[in-house]
Amino acid sequence: MHKTRFLILGAGPAGLTFANRLLDAGITDFLVLEKETEAGGLCRDTIVDGAPLDVGGGHFLDVRNETVDDYLFRFMPREEWDLFERDSRIRFAGQEIFHPFEANIWQLPQDMQQAYLDSIAAAGCNTGEPMPEKFIDWITWKLGERIAADYMLPYNRKMFADDLDMLGTYWLDKLPNVSFEDTLRSCREKHAYGKQPGHAQFFYPKKYGYGELWRRMAARLGDRILYETPVESFDIRERTVRSGADVFCADCVVTTVPWTSVGELAGFSSETAAALPRLRHSSVEIRYAPDDLHTKAHWIYFPDDAIPYHRILVRSNFCAGSRGYWMETRSERVRYTNDNPHFMNDYAYPLNTIDKPGVMQNILRETHESGVYPLGRWGEHMHYNSDVTVDRAMRLAQELLR
Ligand SMILES: Cc1cc2nc3c(=O)[nH]c(=O)nc-3n(C[C@H](O)[C@H](O)[C@H](O)COP(=O)(O)OP(=O)(O)OC[C@H]3O[C@@H](n4cnc5c(N)ncnc54)[C@H](O)[C@@H]3O)c2cc1C
């Protein structure tokens, strides 16, 4: 039995940040358990065809949270990063238009502009309909039937799941409504309106892939990270974890691993234990192609159902000295015959199913009562980006050390 003050499950950005904050506070009595041979989680990279490739999909550091970025710059100083203005596009109707779709309808042929303006004019959010509770209905409510059918539904099916019926809308209410007047003005004046939705500006390492940042954070933790140590069973009441023949017990457990990846969970009420398998996720395969594309885009979305992948990352446009691009494909859609370098991420996107908030509320209540703290994309089952995960880890460390 290994006894520690803090036990951290998972060495992705969440676990690495939490552990580094312990070291910052002078605490050394902790262990991190990681199933892989390397830290970094979804943010890892590897060298493919002479340059870094993000094995968990395209990863960029957002510029908006200065506290987080300043902390991360301690490990990889600002001068080691390039700053980019986002250039993301959608391959649609045989051409490339800028993202987001509704702000760039003006780039389409005139008959399409007319059809999509009609779609927005008739959308429920513009005719005073109440916001629906299902994501699939929300899409039509937000953008109208035609944009839903031609772009939003096929794209979201490709990325998340064939069955969008299970997704809720509680995660979407902060998005502004799509204004008919703004769209019309944009078509008349021939320019986009509004702001980029996220990553309007972003950092990417000059000489490395995104994984280098997390490798450096892991290096500081030394042998406090135990690699190839998957969490196989976890008793939340006893704060005890088993991996192979090893048993770990701690005063406080911070868990960042997917709940459904742990073989045996004990200590939950029967109601919560029965609900846990209802936490759903989707997977993504990353596959490299060496061809050089003639585009300035950093990445391009593909709503066309006939194409297996939903996004490509044109790495030569953000990763110095590289060539080629990579495709991101939900695992169920993978049907490639080539054997190009490829990487499967079983846990990529936590799905915002209608009943997820209720399931997570019970998990959080019962774990907190036991001195167990779920954290990050999988601990909290939230669609967090890495900067948000780091922010949450810094806050949790501050709260627990107070
Ligand atoms: C395609 C894609 C693109 C993205 N793009 C961006 C982006 O541009 N910018 C951005 O900031 N964020 C992006 N994200 C989100 C980013 O990946 C996450 O925010 C971040 O990785 C979350 O960190 P985490 O530590 O919570 O989870 P993870 O990174 O998933 O880390 C979890 C860790 O737990 C380990 N683990 C899992 N199960 C077990 C087990 N049973 N036992 C032991 N260890 C286990 C894993 O190996 C992993 O190391 C993207 C995500 C995806 C899928």
CSV table of C-alpha atoms in Angstrom, one decimal, residues 79-318:
chain,number,residue,atom,x,y,z
A,79,GLU,CA,9.5,33.9,-26.9
A,80,GLU,CA,9.2,30.2,-27.7
A,81,TRP,CA,5.7,30.7,-29.1
A,82,ASP,CA,4.4,32.2,-32.3
A,83,LEU,CA,1.2,34.2,-32.2
A,84,PHE,CA,-1.4,33.7,-35.0
A,85,GLU,CA,-4.6,35.4,-36.1
A,86,ARG,CA,-7.0,32.6,-36.7
A,87,ASP,CA,-7.7,31.6,-40.3
A,88,SER,CA,-10.3,28.8,-40.3
A,89,ARG,CA,-12.5,27.9,-43.2
A,90,ILE,CA,-15.3,25.7,-44.3
A,91,ARG,CA,-15.2,23.6,-47.5
A,92,PHE,CA,-18.7,24.1,-48.8
A,93,ALA,CA,-20.4,24.0,-52.2
A,94,GLY,CA,-17.1,23.4,-54.0
A,95,GLN,CA,-15.3,26.4,-52.4
A,96,GLU,CA,-13.8,27.6,-49.2
A,97,ILE,CA,-15.6,30.2,-47.1
A,98,PHE,CA,-14.4,31.6,-43.8
A,99,HIS,CA,-15.7,30.3,-40.5
A,100,PRO,CA,-18.2,30.9,-38.9
A,101,PHE,CA,-20.7,30.1,-41.6
A,102,GLU,CA,-23.4,32.6,-40.8
A,103,ALA,CA,-21.0,35.5,-40.8
A,104,ASN,CA,-19.6,34.6,-44.2
A,105,ILE,CA,-22.6,33.7,-46.2
A,106,TRP,CA,-21.7,36.7,-48.3
A,107,GLN,CA,-18.9,34.6,-49.9
A,108,LEU,CA,-21.4,32.1,-51.5
A,109,PRO,CA,-23.1,32.5,-54.9
A,110,GLN,CA,-26.1,34.9,-54.8
A,111,ASP,CA,-28.8,32.3,-55.0
A,112,MET,CA,-27.4,30.5,-51.9
A,113,GLN,CA,-27.1,33.8,-50.1
A,114,GLN,CA,-30.8,34.4,-50.7
A,115,ALA,CA,-31.7,30.9,-49.5
A,116,TYR,CA,-29.6,31.2,-46.3
A,117,LEU,CA,-30.9,34.7,-45.5
A,118,ASP,CA,-34.5,33.3,-45.8
A,119,SER,CA,-33.4,30.4,-43.5
A,120,ILE,CA,-32.1,32.9,-40.8
A,121,ALA,CA,-35.2,35.2,-41.2
A,122,ALA,CA,-37.5,32.2,-40.4
A,123,ALA,CA,-35.3,30.8,-37.6
A,124,GLY,CA,-37.1,30.5,-34.2
A,125,CYS,CA,-34.6,32.8,-32.5
A,126,ASN,CA,-35.6,35.5,-34.9
A,127,THR,CA,-39.4,34.8,-34.8
A,128,GLY,CA,-39.6,34.8,-31.0
A,129,GLU,CA,-39.9,31.0,-30.4
A,130,PRO,CA,-38.6,29.7,-27.0
A,131,MET,CA,-35.2,28.0,-27.0
A,132,PRO,CA,-35.7,24.2,-27.4
A,133,GLU,CA,-34.2,21.7,-25.0
A,134,LYS,CA,-32.7,19.4,-27.6
A,135,PHE,CA,-29.5,20.3,-29.6
A,136,ILE,CA,-30.9,18.9,-32.8
A,137,ASP,CA,-34.0,21.3,-32.5
A,138,TRP,CA,-31.8,24.2,-31.3
A,139,ILE,CA,-29.8,24.1,-34.6
A,140,THR,CA,-32.9,24.8,-36.6
A,141,TRP,CA,-34.1,27.4,-34.0
A,142,LYS,CA,-30.8,29.2,-34.3
A,143,LEU,CA,-30.1,29.2,-38.0
A,144,GLY,CA,-33.2,28.0,-39.8
A,145,GLU,CA,-34.0,24.8,-41.6
A,146,ARG,CA,-31.8,25.3,-44.7
A,147,ILE,CA,-28.6,26.0,-42.9
A,148,ALA,CA,-29.3,23.2,-40.4
A,149,ALA,CA,-29.8,20.7,-43.3
A,150,ASP,CA,-26.9,21.8,-45.4
A,151,TYR,CA,-24.2,22.6,-42.8
A,152,MET,CA,-24.9,22.3,-39.1
A,153,LEU,CA,-26.6,18.9,-38.9
A,154,PRO,CA,-24.1,17.1,-41.2
A,155,TYR,CA,-21.1,18.7,-39.5
A,156,ASN,CA,-22.2,17.9,-36.0
A,157,ARG,CA,-23.2,14.4,-36.9
A,158,LYS,CA,-19.7,13.8,-38.3
A,159,MET,CA,-18.0,15.2,-35.3
A,160,PHE,CA,-20.1,14.1,-32.3
A,161,ALA,CA,-22.5,11.2,-33.1
A,162,ASP,CA,-25.0,10.0,-35.7
A,163,ASP,CA,-27.6,10.3,-33.1
A,164,LEU,CA,-27.7,14.0,-32.2
A,165,ASP,CA,-31.1,13.5,-30.5
A,166,MET,CA,-29.4,12.7,-27.2
A,167,LEU,CA,-27.7,16.1,-26.9
A,168,GLY,CA,-29.1,18.9,-24.8
A,169,THR,CA,-28.7,22.7,-25.1
A,170,TYR,CA,-27.7,23.8,-21.6
A,171,TRP,CA,-24.1,24.3,-22.9
A,172,LEU,CA,-25.1,26.7,-25.7
A,173,ASP,CA,-27.1,29.6,-24.1
A,174,LYS,CA,-24.3,32.1,-24.1
A,175,LEU,CA,-24.0,32.2,-27.9
A,176,PRO,CA,-25.6,35.3,-29.4
A,177,ASN,CA,-28.6,35.0,-31.7
A,178,VAL,CA,-27.9,35.1,-35.4
A,179,SER,CA,-29.2,38.5,-36.5
A,180,PHE,CA,-31.0,38.6,-39.9
A,181,GLU,CA,-30.2,42.4,-40.2
A,182,ASP,CA,-26.4,41.8,-39.6
A,183,THR,CA,-26.4,38.9,-42.1
A,184,LEU,CA,-28.2,40.9,-44.7
A,185,ARG,CA,-25.8,43.9,-44.2
A,186,SER,CA,-22.8,41.5,-44.5
A,187,CYS,CA,-24.1,40.2,-47.8
A,188,ARG,CA,-24.7,43.7,-49.1
A,189,GLU,CA,-21.3,45.1,-48.0
A,190,LYS,CA,-19.4,41.9,-48.7
A,191,HIS,CA,-17.6,41.4,-45.4
A,192,ALA,CA,-18.0,39.3,-42.3
A,193,TYR,CA,-19.7,40.5,-39.2
A,194,GLY,CA,-19.2,39.7,-35.5
A,195,LYS,CA,-16.3,38.2,-33.7
A,196,GLN,CA,-14.5,34.8,-34.1
A,197,PRO,CA,-16.1,32.3,-31.7
A,198,GLY,CA,-12.8,31.2,-30.0
A,199,HIS,CA,-9.1,31.1,-30.6
A,200,ALA,CA,-9.4,34.4,-32.6
A,201,GLN,CA,-5.7,34.7,-31.7
A,202,PHE,CA,-3.7,31.7,-30.5
A,203,PHE,CA,-0.2,30.6,-29.7
A,204,TYR,CA,1.6,27.6,-31.1
A,205,PRO,CA,5.2,26.6,-30.2
A,206,LYS,CA,7.8,27.9,-32.6
A,207,LYS,CA,10.1,24.8,-32.6
A,208,TYR,CA,7.9,22.1,-31.1
A,209,GLY,CA,4.4,20.6,-31.0
A,210,TYR,CA,1.9,21.5,-28.3
A,211,GLY,CA,3.1,18.5,-26.3
A,212,GLU,CA,6.4,20.1,-25.4
A,213,LEU,CA,4.8,22.4,-22.9
A,214,TRP,CA,3.3,19.4,-20.9
A,215,ARG,CA,6.6,17.4,-21.3
A,216,ARG,CA,8.3,20.2,-19.4
A,217,MET,CA,5.6,20.4,-16.7
A,218,ALA,CA,6.0,16.6,-16.3
A,219,ALA,CA,9.8,16.8,-16.2
A,220,ARG,CA,9.6,19.0,-13.1
A,221,LEU,CA,7.5,16.3,-11.3
A,222,GLY,CA,10.2,13.7,-11.8
A,223,ASP,CA,9.5,10.3,-10.4
A,224,ARG,CA,6.3,11.4,-8.7
A,225,ILE,CA,4.6,10.5,-12.0
A,226,LEU,CA,4.1,6.7,-12.3
A,227,TYR,CA,3.7,5.9,-16.0
A,228,GLU,CA,2.0,2.8,-17.4
A,229,THR,CA,-0.1,2.8,-14.2
A,230,PRO,CA,-3.8,2.7,-15.3
A,231,VAL,CA,-6.4,3.2,-12.6
A,232,GLU,CA,-8.2,-0.1,-12.6
A,233,SER,CA,-10.3,0.2,-9.5
A,234,PHE,CA,-11.2,3.2,-7.4
A,235,ASP,CA,-13.1,3.2,-4.1
A,236,ILE,CA,-14.2,6.8,-3.5
A,237,ARG,CA,-15.2,6.3,0.2
A,238,GLU,CA,-11.8,4.8,1.1
A,239,ARG,CA,-9.9,7.0,-1.4
A,240,THR,CA,-8.1,3.9,-2.5
A,241,VAL,CA,-7.0,3.1,-6.1
A,242,ARG,CA,-5.7,-0.2,-7.5
A,243,SER,CA,-3.4,-0.6,-10.5
A,244,GLY,CA,-2.1,-4.1,-11.1
A,245,ALA,CA,-0.6,-5.3,-7.9
A,246,ASP,CA,-0.2,-1.8,-6.5
A,247,VAL,CA,-2.7,-0.2,-4.1
A,248,PHE,CA,-2.6,3.6,-3.5
A,249,CYS,CA,-4.3,5.4,-0.7
A,250,ALA,CA,-4.4,9.2,-0.1
A,251,ASP,CA,-5.9,11.9,2.2
A,252,CYS,CA,-7.2,13.6,-0.9
A,253,VAL,CA,-7.7,12.3,-4.5
A,254,VAL,CA,-7.9,14.5,-7.5
A,255,THR,CA,-9.2,12.6,-10.5
A,256,THR,CA,-8.9,13.7,-14.1
A,257,VAL,CA,-9.5,10.4,-15.8
A,258,PRO,CA,-12.8,9.5,-17.6
A,259,TRP,CA,-15.2,7.9,-15.1
A,260,THR,CA,-16.1,5.2,-17.6
A,261,SER,CA,-12.4,4.3,-18.1
A,262,VAL,CA,-12.1,2.9,-14.6
A,263,GLY,CA,-12.9,-0.8,-14.5
A,264,GLU,CA,-14.4,-0.9,-11.0
A,265,LEU,CA,-15.8,2.0,-9.1
A,266,ALA,CA,-17.0,1.6,-5.5
A,267,GLY,CA,-18.4,3.8,-2.8
A,268,PHE,CA,-21.1,5.6,-4.9
A,269,SER,CA,-24.8,5.3,-4.0
A,270,SER,CA,-26.6,2.7,-6.1
A,271,GLU,CA,-28.4,5.5,-8.0
A,272,THR,CA,-25.2,7.2,-9.1
A,273,ALA,CA,-23.4,3.9,-9.8
A,274,ALA,CA,-26.3,3.0,-12.1
A,275,ALA,CA,-26.3,6.4,-13.9
A,276,LEU,CA,-22.5,6.6,-14.5
A,277,PRO,CA,-22.4,4.5,-17.7
A,278,ARG,CA,-24.8,7.1,-19.2
A,279,LEU,CA,-21.8,9.5,-19.4
A,280,ARG,CA,-21.1,9.5,-23.2
A,281,HIS,CA,-18.1,10.5,-25.2
A,282,SER,CA,-16.8,10.4,-28.8
A,283,SER,CA,-13.5,9.4,-30.2
A,284,VAL,CA,-11.2,10.9,-32.8
A,285,GLU,CA,-8.7,9.4,-35.2
A,286,ILE,CA,-5.8,11.6,-36.4
A,287,ARG,CA,-4.3,10.6,-39.7
A,288,TYR,CA,-1.3,12.3,-41.5
A,289,ALA,CA,-1.1,13.1,-45.2
A,290,PRO,CA,2.2,14.4,-46.6
A,291,ASP,CA,0.7,16.5,-49.5
A,292,ASP,CA,1.1,20.3,-49.4
A,293,LEU,CA,-2.2,22.1,-49.7
A,294,HIS,CA,-2.5,25.5,-51.4
A,295,THR,CA,-4.3,27.3,-48.7
A,296,LYS,CA,-3.4,29.8,-46.0
A,297,ALA,CA,-6.0,28.3,-43.6
A,298,HIS,CA,-4.8,26.9,-40.3
A,299,TRP,CA,-7.7,24.5,-40.3
A,300,ILE,CA,-10.7,23.6,-42.6
A,301,TYR,CA,-14.0,22.1,-41.6
A,302,PHE,CA,-15.7,19.6,-43.9
A,303,PRO,CA,-19.5,19.2,-43.4
A,304,ASP,CA,-19.9,17.0,-46.5
A,305,ASP,CA,-21.1,13.6,-45.3
A,306,ALA,CA,-19.4,11.8,-48.3
A,307,ILE,CA,-16.0,12.7,-46.8
A,308,PRO,CA,-15.1,10.7,-43.7
A,309,TYR,CA,-13.1,13.4,-41.8
A,310,HIS,CA,-14.7,16.5,-40.3
A,311,ARG,CA,-11.6,18.7,-40.1
A,312,ILE,CA,-8.1,19.0,-41.5
A,313,LEU,CA,-5.2,20.8,-39.8
A,314,VAL,CA,-2.8,22.4,-42.3
A,315,ARG,CA,0.2,22.1,-40.1
A,316,SER,CA,2.6,23.8,-42.6
A,317,ASN,CA,0.6,27.0,-41.8
A,318,PHE,CA,1.3,27.0,-38.1
